[in-house]
GROMACS .gro file of C-alpha atoms in nm:
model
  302
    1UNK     CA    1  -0.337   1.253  -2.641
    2UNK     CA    2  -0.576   1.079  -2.375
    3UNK     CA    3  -0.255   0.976  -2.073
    4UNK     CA    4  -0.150   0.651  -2.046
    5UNK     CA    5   0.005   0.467  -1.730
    6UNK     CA    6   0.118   0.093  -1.671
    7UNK     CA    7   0.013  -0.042  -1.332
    8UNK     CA    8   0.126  -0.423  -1.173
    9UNK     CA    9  -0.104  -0.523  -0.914
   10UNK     CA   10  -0.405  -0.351  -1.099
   11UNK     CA   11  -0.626  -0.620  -1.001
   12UNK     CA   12  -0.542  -0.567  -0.629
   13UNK     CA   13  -0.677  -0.408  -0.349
   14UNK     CA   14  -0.525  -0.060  -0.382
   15UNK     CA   15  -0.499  -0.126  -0.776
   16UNK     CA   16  -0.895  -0.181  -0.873
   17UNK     CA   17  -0.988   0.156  -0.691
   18UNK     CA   18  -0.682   0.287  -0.895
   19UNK     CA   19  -0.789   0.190  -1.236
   20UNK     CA   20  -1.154   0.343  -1.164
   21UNK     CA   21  -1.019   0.684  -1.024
   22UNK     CA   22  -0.798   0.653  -1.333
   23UNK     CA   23  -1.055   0.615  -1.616
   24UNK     CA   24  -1.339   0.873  -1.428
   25UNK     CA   25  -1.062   1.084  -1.517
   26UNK     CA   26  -0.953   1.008  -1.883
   27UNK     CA   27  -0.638   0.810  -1.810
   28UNK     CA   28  -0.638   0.485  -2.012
   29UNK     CA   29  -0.438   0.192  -1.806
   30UNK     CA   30  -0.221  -0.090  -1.920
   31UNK     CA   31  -0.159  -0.380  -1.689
   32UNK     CA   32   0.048  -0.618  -1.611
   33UNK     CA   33  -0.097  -1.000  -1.482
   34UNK     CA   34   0.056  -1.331  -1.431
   35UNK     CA   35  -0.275  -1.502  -1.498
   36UNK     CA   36  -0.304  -1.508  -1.890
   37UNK     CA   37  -0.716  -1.550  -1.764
   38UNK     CA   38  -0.708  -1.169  -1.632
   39UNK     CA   39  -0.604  -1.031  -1.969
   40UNK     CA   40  -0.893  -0.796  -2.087
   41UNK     CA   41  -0.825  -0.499  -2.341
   42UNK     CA   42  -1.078  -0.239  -2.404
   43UNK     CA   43  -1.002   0.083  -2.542
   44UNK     CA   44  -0.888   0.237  -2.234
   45UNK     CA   45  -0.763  -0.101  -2.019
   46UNK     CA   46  -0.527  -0.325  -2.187
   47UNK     CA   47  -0.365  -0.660  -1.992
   48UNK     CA   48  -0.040  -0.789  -2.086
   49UNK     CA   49   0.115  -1.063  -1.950
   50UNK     CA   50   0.403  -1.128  -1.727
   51UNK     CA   51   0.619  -1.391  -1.517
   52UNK     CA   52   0.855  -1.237  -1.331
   53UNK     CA   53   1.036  -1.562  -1.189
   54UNK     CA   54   1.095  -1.692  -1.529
   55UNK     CA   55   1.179  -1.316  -1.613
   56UNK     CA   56   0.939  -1.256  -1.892
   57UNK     CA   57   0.756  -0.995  -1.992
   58UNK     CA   58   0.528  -0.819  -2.299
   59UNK     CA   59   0.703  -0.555  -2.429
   60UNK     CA   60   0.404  -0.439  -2.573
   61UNK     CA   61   0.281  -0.313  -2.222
   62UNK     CA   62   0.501  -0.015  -2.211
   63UNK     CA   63   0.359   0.104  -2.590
   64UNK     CA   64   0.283   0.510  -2.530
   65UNK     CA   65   0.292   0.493  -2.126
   66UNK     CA   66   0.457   0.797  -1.930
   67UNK     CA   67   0.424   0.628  -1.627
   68UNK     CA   68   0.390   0.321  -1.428
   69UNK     CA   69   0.278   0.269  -1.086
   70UNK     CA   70   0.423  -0.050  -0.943
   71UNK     CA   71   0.148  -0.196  -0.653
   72UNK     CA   72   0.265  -0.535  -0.668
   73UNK     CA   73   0.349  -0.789  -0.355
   74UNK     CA   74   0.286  -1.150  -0.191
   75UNK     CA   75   0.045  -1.034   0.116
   76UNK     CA   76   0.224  -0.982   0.409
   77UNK     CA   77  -0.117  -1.108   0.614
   78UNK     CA   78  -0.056  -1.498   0.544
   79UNK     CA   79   0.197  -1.638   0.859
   80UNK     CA   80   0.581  -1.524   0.818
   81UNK     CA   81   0.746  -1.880   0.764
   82UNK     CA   82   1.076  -1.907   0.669
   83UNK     CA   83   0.971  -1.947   0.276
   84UNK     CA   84   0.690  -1.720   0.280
   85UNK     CA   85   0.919  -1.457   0.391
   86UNK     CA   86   1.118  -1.496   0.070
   87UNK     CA   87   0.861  -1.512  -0.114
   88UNK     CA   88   0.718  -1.153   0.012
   89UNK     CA   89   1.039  -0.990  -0.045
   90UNK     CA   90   1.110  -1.099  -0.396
   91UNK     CA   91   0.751  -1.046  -0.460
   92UNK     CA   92   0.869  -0.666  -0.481
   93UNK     CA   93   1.195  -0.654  -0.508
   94UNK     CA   94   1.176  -0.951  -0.866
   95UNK     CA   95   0.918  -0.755  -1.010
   96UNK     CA   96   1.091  -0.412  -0.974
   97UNK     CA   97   1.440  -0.539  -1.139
   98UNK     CA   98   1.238  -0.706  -1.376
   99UNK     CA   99   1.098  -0.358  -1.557
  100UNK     CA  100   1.411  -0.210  -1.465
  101UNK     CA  101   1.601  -0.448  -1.727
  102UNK     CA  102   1.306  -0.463  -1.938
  103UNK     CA  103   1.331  -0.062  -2.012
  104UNK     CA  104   1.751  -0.090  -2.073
  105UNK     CA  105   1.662  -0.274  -2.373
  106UNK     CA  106   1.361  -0.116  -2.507
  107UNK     CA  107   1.247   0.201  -2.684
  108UNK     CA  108   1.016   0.421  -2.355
  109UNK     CA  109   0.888   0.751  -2.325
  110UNK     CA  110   0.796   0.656  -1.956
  111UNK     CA  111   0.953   0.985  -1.732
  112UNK     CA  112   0.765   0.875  -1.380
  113UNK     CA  113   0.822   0.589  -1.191
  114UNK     CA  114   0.580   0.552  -0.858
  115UNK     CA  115   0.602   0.246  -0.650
  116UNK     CA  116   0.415   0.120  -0.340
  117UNK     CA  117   0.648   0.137  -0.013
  118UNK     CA  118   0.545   0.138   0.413
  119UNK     CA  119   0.552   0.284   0.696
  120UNK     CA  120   0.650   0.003   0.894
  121UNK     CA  121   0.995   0.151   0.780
  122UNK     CA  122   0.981   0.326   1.086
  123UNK     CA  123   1.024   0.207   1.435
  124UNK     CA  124   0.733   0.131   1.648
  125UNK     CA  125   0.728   0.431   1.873
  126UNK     CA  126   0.397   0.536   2.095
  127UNK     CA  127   0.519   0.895   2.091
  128UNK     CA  128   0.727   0.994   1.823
  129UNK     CA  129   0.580   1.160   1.518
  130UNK     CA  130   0.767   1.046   1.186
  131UNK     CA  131   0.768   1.254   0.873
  132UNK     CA  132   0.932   1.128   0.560
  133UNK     CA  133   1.226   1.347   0.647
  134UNK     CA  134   1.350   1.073   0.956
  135UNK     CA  135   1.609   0.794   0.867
  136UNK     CA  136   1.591   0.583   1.138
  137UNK     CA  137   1.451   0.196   1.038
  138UNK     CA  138   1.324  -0.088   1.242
  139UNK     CA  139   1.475  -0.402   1.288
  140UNK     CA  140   1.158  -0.623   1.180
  141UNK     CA  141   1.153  -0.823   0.908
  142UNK     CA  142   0.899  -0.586   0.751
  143UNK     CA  143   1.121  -0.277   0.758
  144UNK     CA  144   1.380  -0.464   0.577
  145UNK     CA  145   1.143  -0.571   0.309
  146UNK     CA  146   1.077  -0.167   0.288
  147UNK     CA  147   1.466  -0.063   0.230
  148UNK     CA  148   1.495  -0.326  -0.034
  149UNK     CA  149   1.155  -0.209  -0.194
  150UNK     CA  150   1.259   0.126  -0.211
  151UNK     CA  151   1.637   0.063  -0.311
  152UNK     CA  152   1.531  -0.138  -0.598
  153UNK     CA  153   1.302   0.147  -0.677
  154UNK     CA  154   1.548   0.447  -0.656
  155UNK     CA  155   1.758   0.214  -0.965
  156UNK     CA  156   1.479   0.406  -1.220
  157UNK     CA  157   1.626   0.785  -1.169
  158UNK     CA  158   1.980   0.616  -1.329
  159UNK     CA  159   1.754   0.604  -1.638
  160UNK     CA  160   1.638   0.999  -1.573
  161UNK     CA  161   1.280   0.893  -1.429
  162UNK     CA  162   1.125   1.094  -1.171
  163UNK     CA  163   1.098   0.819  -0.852
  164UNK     CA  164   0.780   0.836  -0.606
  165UNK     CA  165   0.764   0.617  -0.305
  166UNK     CA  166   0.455   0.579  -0.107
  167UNK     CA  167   0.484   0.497   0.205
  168UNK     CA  168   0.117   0.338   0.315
  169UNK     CA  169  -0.032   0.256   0.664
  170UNK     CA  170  -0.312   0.045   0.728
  171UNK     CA  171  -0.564   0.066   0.403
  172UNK     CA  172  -0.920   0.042   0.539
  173UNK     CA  173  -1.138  -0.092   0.281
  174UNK     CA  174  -1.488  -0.244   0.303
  175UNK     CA  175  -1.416  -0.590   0.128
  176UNK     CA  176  -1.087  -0.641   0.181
  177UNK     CA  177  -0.723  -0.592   0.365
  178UNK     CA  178  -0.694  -0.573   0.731
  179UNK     CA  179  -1.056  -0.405   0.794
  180UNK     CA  180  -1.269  -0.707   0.777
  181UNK     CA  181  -1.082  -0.876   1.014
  182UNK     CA  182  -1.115  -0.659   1.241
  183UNK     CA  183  -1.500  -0.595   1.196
  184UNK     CA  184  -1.606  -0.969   1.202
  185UNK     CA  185  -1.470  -1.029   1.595
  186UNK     CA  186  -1.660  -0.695   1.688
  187UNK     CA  187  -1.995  -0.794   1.506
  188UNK     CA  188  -1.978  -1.121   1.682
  189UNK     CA  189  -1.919  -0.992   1.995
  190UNK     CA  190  -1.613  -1.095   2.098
  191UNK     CA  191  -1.405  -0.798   2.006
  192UNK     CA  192  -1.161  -0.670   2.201
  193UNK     CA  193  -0.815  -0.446   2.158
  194UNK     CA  194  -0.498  -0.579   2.100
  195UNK     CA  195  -0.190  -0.637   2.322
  196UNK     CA  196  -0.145  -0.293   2.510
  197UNK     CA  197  -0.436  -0.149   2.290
  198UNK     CA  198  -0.136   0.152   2.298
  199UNK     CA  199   0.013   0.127   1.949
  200UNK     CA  200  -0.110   0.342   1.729
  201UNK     CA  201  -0.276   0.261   1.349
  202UNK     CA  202  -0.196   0.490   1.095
  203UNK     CA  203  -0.460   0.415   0.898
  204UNK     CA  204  -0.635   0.586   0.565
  205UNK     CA  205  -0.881   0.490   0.351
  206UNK     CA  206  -0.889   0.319   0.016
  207UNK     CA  207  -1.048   0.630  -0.151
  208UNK     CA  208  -0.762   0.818  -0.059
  209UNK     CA  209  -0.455   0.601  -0.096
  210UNK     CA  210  -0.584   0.544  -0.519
  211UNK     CA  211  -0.615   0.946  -0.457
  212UNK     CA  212  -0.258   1.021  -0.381
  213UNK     CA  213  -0.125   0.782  -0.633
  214UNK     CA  214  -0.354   0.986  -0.845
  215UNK     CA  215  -0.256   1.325  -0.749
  216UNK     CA  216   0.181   1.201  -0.756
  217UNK     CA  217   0.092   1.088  -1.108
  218UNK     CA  218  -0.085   1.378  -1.227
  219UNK     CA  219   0.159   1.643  -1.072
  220UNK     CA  220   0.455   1.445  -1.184
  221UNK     CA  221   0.582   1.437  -0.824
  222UNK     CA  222   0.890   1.258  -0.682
  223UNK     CA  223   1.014   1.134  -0.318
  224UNK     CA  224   0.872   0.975  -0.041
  225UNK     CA  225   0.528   1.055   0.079
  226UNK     CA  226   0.362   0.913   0.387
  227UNK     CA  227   0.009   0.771   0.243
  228UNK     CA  228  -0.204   0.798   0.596
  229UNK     CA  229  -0.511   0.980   0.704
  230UNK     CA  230  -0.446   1.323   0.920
  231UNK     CA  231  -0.599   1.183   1.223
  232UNK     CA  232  -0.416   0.811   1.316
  233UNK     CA  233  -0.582   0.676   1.621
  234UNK     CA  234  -0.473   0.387   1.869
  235UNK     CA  235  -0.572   0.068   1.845
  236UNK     CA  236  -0.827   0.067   2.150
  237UNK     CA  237  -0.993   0.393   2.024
  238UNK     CA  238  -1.010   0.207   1.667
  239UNK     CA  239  -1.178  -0.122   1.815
  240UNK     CA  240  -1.408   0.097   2.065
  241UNK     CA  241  -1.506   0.336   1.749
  242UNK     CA  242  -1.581   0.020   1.522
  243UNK     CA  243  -1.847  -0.122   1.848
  244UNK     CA  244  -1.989   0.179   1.881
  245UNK     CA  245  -2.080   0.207   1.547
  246UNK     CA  246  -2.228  -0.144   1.506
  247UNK     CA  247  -2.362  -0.111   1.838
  248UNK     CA  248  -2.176  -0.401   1.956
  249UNK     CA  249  -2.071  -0.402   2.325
  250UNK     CA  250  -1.731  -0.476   2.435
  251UNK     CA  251  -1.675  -0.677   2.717
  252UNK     CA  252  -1.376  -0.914   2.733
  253UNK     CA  253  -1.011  -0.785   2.858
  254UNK     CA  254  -0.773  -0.669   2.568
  255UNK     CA  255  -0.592  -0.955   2.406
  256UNK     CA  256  -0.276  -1.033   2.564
  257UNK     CA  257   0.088  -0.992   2.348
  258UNK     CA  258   0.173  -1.332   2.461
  259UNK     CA  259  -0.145  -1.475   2.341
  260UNK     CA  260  -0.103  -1.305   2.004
  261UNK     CA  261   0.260  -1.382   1.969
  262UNK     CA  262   0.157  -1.774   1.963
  263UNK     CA  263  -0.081  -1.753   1.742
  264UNK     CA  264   0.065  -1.541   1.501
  265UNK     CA  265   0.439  -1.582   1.557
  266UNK     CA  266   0.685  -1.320   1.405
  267UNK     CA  267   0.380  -1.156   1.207
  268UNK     CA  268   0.238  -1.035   1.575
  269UNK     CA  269   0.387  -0.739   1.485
  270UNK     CA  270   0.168  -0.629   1.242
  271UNK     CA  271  -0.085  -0.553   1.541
  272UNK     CA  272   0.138  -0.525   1.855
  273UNK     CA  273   0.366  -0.242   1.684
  274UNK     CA  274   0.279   0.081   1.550
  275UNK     CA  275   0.394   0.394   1.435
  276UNK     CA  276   0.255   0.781   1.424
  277UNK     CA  277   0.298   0.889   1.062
  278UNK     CA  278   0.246   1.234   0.981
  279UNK     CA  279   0.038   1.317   0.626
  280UNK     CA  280   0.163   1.714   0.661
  281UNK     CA  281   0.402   1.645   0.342
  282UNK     CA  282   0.113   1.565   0.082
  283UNK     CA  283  -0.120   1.786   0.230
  284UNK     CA  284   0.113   2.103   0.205
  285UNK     CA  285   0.147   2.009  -0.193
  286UNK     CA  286  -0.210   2.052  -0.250
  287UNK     CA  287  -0.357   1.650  -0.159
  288UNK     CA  288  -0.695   1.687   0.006
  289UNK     CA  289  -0.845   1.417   0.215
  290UNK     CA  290  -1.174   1.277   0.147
  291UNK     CA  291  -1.185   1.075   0.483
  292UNK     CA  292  -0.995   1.320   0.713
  293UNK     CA  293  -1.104   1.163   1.024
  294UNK     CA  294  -1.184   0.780   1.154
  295UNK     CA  295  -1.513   0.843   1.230
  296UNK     CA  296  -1.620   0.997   0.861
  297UNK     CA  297  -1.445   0.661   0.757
  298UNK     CA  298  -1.581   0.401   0.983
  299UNK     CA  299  -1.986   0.617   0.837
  300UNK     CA  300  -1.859   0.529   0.456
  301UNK     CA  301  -1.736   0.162   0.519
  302UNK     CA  302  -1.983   0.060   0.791
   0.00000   0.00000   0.00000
């Protein structure tokens, strides 16, 4: 029987490379979508639809699934106010607790549970390498967001699931996510690093984030696994790499933390922090990277 897994957030960034990487490889996908316009069903991708704030769902989604891969979340790009904060934690945390009730009360055969998580879990550190073995969390809003995530997650091995939590750094993808933001300054010339240009990005590449969720689901793993490329770079060596490749000089002075903290308020620390995330765990199991290093990346996206 052709495998069959549910995925919220299928529509996404991450989730749309998902769902092709799924069905080039004979694995039909259900999905979950609060926009009763999204609902498609073909023989191998069926919609179903779901509201998690009014708690209801279509039981129907789960029919002959094994496992579901949970990608869903408010953006955490759009500025931190004090509602929009709420709203990107119970964007997770909602959703999560809703299929988590759902499955008490239903019939499943669902034995793998993998949801999104990040590495903004750990604290911003220039020289410390984390692996998925340290315990230590930041104190930012975002790391918070992360515990929750994952605590709401762990709920599913009560019900004798197998839990996966992927921990993801900064998804570089042609179209969409963080990427394009950085490219347009650079193109236009006005590109320049950020803050101390110091922090580092543990980065990977949209090929290869859908690739580990792939390679967790097929291999039935569990735990936490860092989702980042082998090679993380620092911000100035990212923004230097990018100009170089489009041949675009750099000229002005790196953008100043102060300067970035008024413009972008608490959120400044999705570019003024970073963290060095180590891959080693996936990669010892057998994972292998497509885009090992930034600058076979930056030649597939630029």
């Amino acid at each position: 029987m052709m495998k069959k897994v549910l995925i919220t957030g299928a529509t996404g960034l991450i989730g749309s490379e998902l769902v092709r990487q799924c069905h080039r490889d004979g694995i039909a996908v259900n999905y979950l979508t609060t926009s009763k316009e999204k609902i498609e069903n073909t023989e191998n991708y069926k919609g179903f639809y779901w509201n998690p704030k009014k708690a209801e769902i279509d039981i129907k989604a789960f029919e002959d699934v094994t496992t579901i891969i949970n990608l869903v979340g408010a953006s955490i790009s759009k500025r931190w106010t004090k509602h929009y904060k709420k709203i990107i934690l119970e964007s997770r945390v909602e959703t999560i607790n809703l299929l988590y009730e759902t499955l008490q009360k239903i019939d499943y055969n669902i034995v793998h549970f993998i949801t999104a998580s990040g590495v903004s879990i750990y604290p911003n550190s220039k020289t410390r390498l984390y692996t998925e073995e340290d315990t230590e969390v930041d104190d930012t809003f975002l790391a918070k967001v992360v515990l929750a995530w994952e605590a709401a997650a762990a709920k599913f091995k009560n019900s004798g699931m197998e839990v996966s939590k992927v921990r993801t750094g900064v998804v570089l993808d042609k179209n969409e996510g963080a990427f394009p933001k950085l490219v347009k300054p650079i193109k236009l010339g006005v590109g320049a690093p950020l803050g101390s240009g110091e922090q580092w990005q543990s980065w990977i590449h949209i090929q290869d984030i859908a690739g580990i969720y792939l390679f967790l689901l097929k291999n039935q793993l569990e735990g936490k696994y860092n989702a980042v490329a082998p090679n993380p770079v620092q911000n100035k060596k990212m923004i230097k790499m990018i100009a170089s490749k489009l041949d675009s000089p750099l000229w002005l002075p790196n953008i100043p933390d102060f300067a970035l903290k008024l413009l972008l308020g608490e959120m400044s620390v999705l570019v003024l922090e970073g963290q060095l995330v180590s891959s080693q765990k996936i990669e010892q199991l057998g994972y292998k990277f497509k885009f090992y290093n930034l600058e076979n990346a930056l030649q597939d996206l630029l």
